[in-house]
Coordinates of C-alpha atoms in Angstrom, one line a residue:
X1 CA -35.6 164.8 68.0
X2 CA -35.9 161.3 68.2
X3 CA -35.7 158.5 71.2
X4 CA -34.2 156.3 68.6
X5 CA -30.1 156.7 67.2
X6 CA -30.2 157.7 63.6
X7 CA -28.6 154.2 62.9
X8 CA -31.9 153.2 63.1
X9 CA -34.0 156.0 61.7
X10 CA -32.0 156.2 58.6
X11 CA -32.4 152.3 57.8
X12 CA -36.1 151.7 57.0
X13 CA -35.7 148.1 57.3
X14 CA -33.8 148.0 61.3
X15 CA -36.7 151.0 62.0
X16 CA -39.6 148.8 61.1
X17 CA -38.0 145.8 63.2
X18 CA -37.1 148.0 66.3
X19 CA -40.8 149.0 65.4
X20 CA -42.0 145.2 65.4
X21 CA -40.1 144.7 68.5
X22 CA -41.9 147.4 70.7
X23 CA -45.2 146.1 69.2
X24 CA -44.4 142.4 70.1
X25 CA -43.7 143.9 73.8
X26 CA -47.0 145.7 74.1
X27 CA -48.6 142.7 72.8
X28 CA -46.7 140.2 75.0
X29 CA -47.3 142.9 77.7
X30 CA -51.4 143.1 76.9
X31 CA -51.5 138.9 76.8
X32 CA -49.7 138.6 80.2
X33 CA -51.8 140.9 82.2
X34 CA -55.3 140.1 80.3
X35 CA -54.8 137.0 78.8
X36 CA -58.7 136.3 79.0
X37 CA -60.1 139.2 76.6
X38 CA -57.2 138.2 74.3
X39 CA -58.0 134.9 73.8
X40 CA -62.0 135.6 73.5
X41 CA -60.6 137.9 70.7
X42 CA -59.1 135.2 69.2
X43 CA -62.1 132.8 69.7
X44 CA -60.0 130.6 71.6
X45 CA -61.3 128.4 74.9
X46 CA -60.5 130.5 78.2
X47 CA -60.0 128.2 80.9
X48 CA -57.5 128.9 83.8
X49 CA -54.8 126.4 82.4
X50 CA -55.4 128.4 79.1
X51 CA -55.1 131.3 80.2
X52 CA -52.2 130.8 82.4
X53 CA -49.9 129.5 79.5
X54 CA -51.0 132.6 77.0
X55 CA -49.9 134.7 79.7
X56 CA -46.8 132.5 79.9
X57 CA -45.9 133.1 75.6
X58 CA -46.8 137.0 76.4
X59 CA -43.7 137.5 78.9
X60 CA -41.4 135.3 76.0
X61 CA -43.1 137.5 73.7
X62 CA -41.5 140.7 76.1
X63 CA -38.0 138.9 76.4
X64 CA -38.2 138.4 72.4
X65 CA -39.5 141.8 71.6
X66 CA -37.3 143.7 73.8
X67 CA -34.0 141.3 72.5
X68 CA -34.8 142.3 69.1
X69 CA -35.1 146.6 70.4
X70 CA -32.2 146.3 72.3
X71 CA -30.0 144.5 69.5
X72 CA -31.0 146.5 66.7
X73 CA -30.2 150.0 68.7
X74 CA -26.5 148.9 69.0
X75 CA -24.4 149.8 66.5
X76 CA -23.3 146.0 65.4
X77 CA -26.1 144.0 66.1
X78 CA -25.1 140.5 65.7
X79 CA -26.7 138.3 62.4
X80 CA -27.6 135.6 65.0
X81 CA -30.0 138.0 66.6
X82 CA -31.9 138.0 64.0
X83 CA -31.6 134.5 63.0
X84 CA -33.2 133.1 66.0
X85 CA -35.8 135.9 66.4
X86 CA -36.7 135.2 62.7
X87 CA -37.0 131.4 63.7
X88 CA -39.1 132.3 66.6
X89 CA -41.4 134.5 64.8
X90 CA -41.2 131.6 62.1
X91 CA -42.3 129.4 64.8
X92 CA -45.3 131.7 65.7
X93 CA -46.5 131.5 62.3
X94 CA -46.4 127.8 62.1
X95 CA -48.3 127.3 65.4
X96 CA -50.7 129.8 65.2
X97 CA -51.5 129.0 61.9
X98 CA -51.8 125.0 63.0
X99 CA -54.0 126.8 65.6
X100 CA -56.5 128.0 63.6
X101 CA -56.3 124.7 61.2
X102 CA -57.2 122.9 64.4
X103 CA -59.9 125.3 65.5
X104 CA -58.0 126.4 68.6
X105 CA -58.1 129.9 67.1
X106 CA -60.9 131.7 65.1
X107 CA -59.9 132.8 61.7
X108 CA -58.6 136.1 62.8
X109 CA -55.8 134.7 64.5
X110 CA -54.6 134.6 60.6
X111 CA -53.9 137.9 61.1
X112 CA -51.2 137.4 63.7
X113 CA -50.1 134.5 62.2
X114 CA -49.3 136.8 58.8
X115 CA -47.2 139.3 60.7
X116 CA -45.5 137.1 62.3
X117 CA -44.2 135.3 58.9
X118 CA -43.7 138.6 57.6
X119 CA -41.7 139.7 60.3
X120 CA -39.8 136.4 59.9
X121 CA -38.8 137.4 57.0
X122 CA -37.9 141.1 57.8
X123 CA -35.9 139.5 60.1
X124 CA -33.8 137.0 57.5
X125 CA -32.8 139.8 55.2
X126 CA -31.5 142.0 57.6
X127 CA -29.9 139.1 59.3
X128 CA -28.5 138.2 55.6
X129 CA -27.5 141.9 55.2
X130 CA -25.5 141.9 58.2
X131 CA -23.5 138.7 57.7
X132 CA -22.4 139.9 54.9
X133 CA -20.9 142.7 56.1
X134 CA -23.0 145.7 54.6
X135 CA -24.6 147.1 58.0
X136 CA -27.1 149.9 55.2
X137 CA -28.0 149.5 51.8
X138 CA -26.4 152.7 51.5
X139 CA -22.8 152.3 52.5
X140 CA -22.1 149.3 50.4
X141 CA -20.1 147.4 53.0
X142 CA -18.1 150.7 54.0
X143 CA -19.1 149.6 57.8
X144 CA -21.1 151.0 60.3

């Protein structure tokens, strides 16, 4: 028995995302309430402005995470869902990844930076897959 409607647990590529999403909660949930250990993990400079806005990005990280759960679940999420949590994610990338270039960040921070693009793009080809109409590989645009 699952928590999850098999909507989602017969399409690998919504499961992983719904997956992603509860990850980027815990995470979001982990920076808001500890954002010190986090960001010595990271190698980054703990101050109390610093940790005060990392704790800030790990509630949008909850809002974000939880958006993409919730949308996924329903049984016509819409493409623009995963548009802007793609671009978000996308965003991540970029920063983090400027992060570490800058020295903000130790190298591990690479790490995060690489799911996030990853996830991006999880996130553009189901968005393309459902503005096209096909809601499954499977059904071949026979609906939902």
């Amino acid at each position: 028995m699952s928590l999850l409607p098999p909507r989602v647990t017969r399409d690998p590529l919504r499961l992983v995302l719904v997956l992603i999403g509860a990850v980027t909660v815990l995470t979001g949930a982990s920076q808001l309430v500890a954002p010190g250990p986090i960001l010595d993990l990271l190698s980054a400079d703990s101050t109390v402005v610093s940790r005060h806005l990392f704790a800030t990005v790990g509630m949008f990280m909850i809002v974000i995470g939880g958006l993409l759960i919730q949308g996924l679940v329903d049984p016509a999420p819409p493409p623009y869902l995963l548009w802007w949590t793609g671009l978000q994610k996308f965003g991540a990338f970029v920063l983090v990844g400027v992060g570490v270039l800058r020295d903000v960040f130790g190298p591990i921070a690479l790490l995060v930076a690489f799911f996030d693009l990853a996830t991006a793009l999880l996130c553009w080809l189901l968005g393309r897959r459902l503005a096209s109409g096909s809601g499954h590989p499977l059904t071949m645009g026979a609906g939902r």
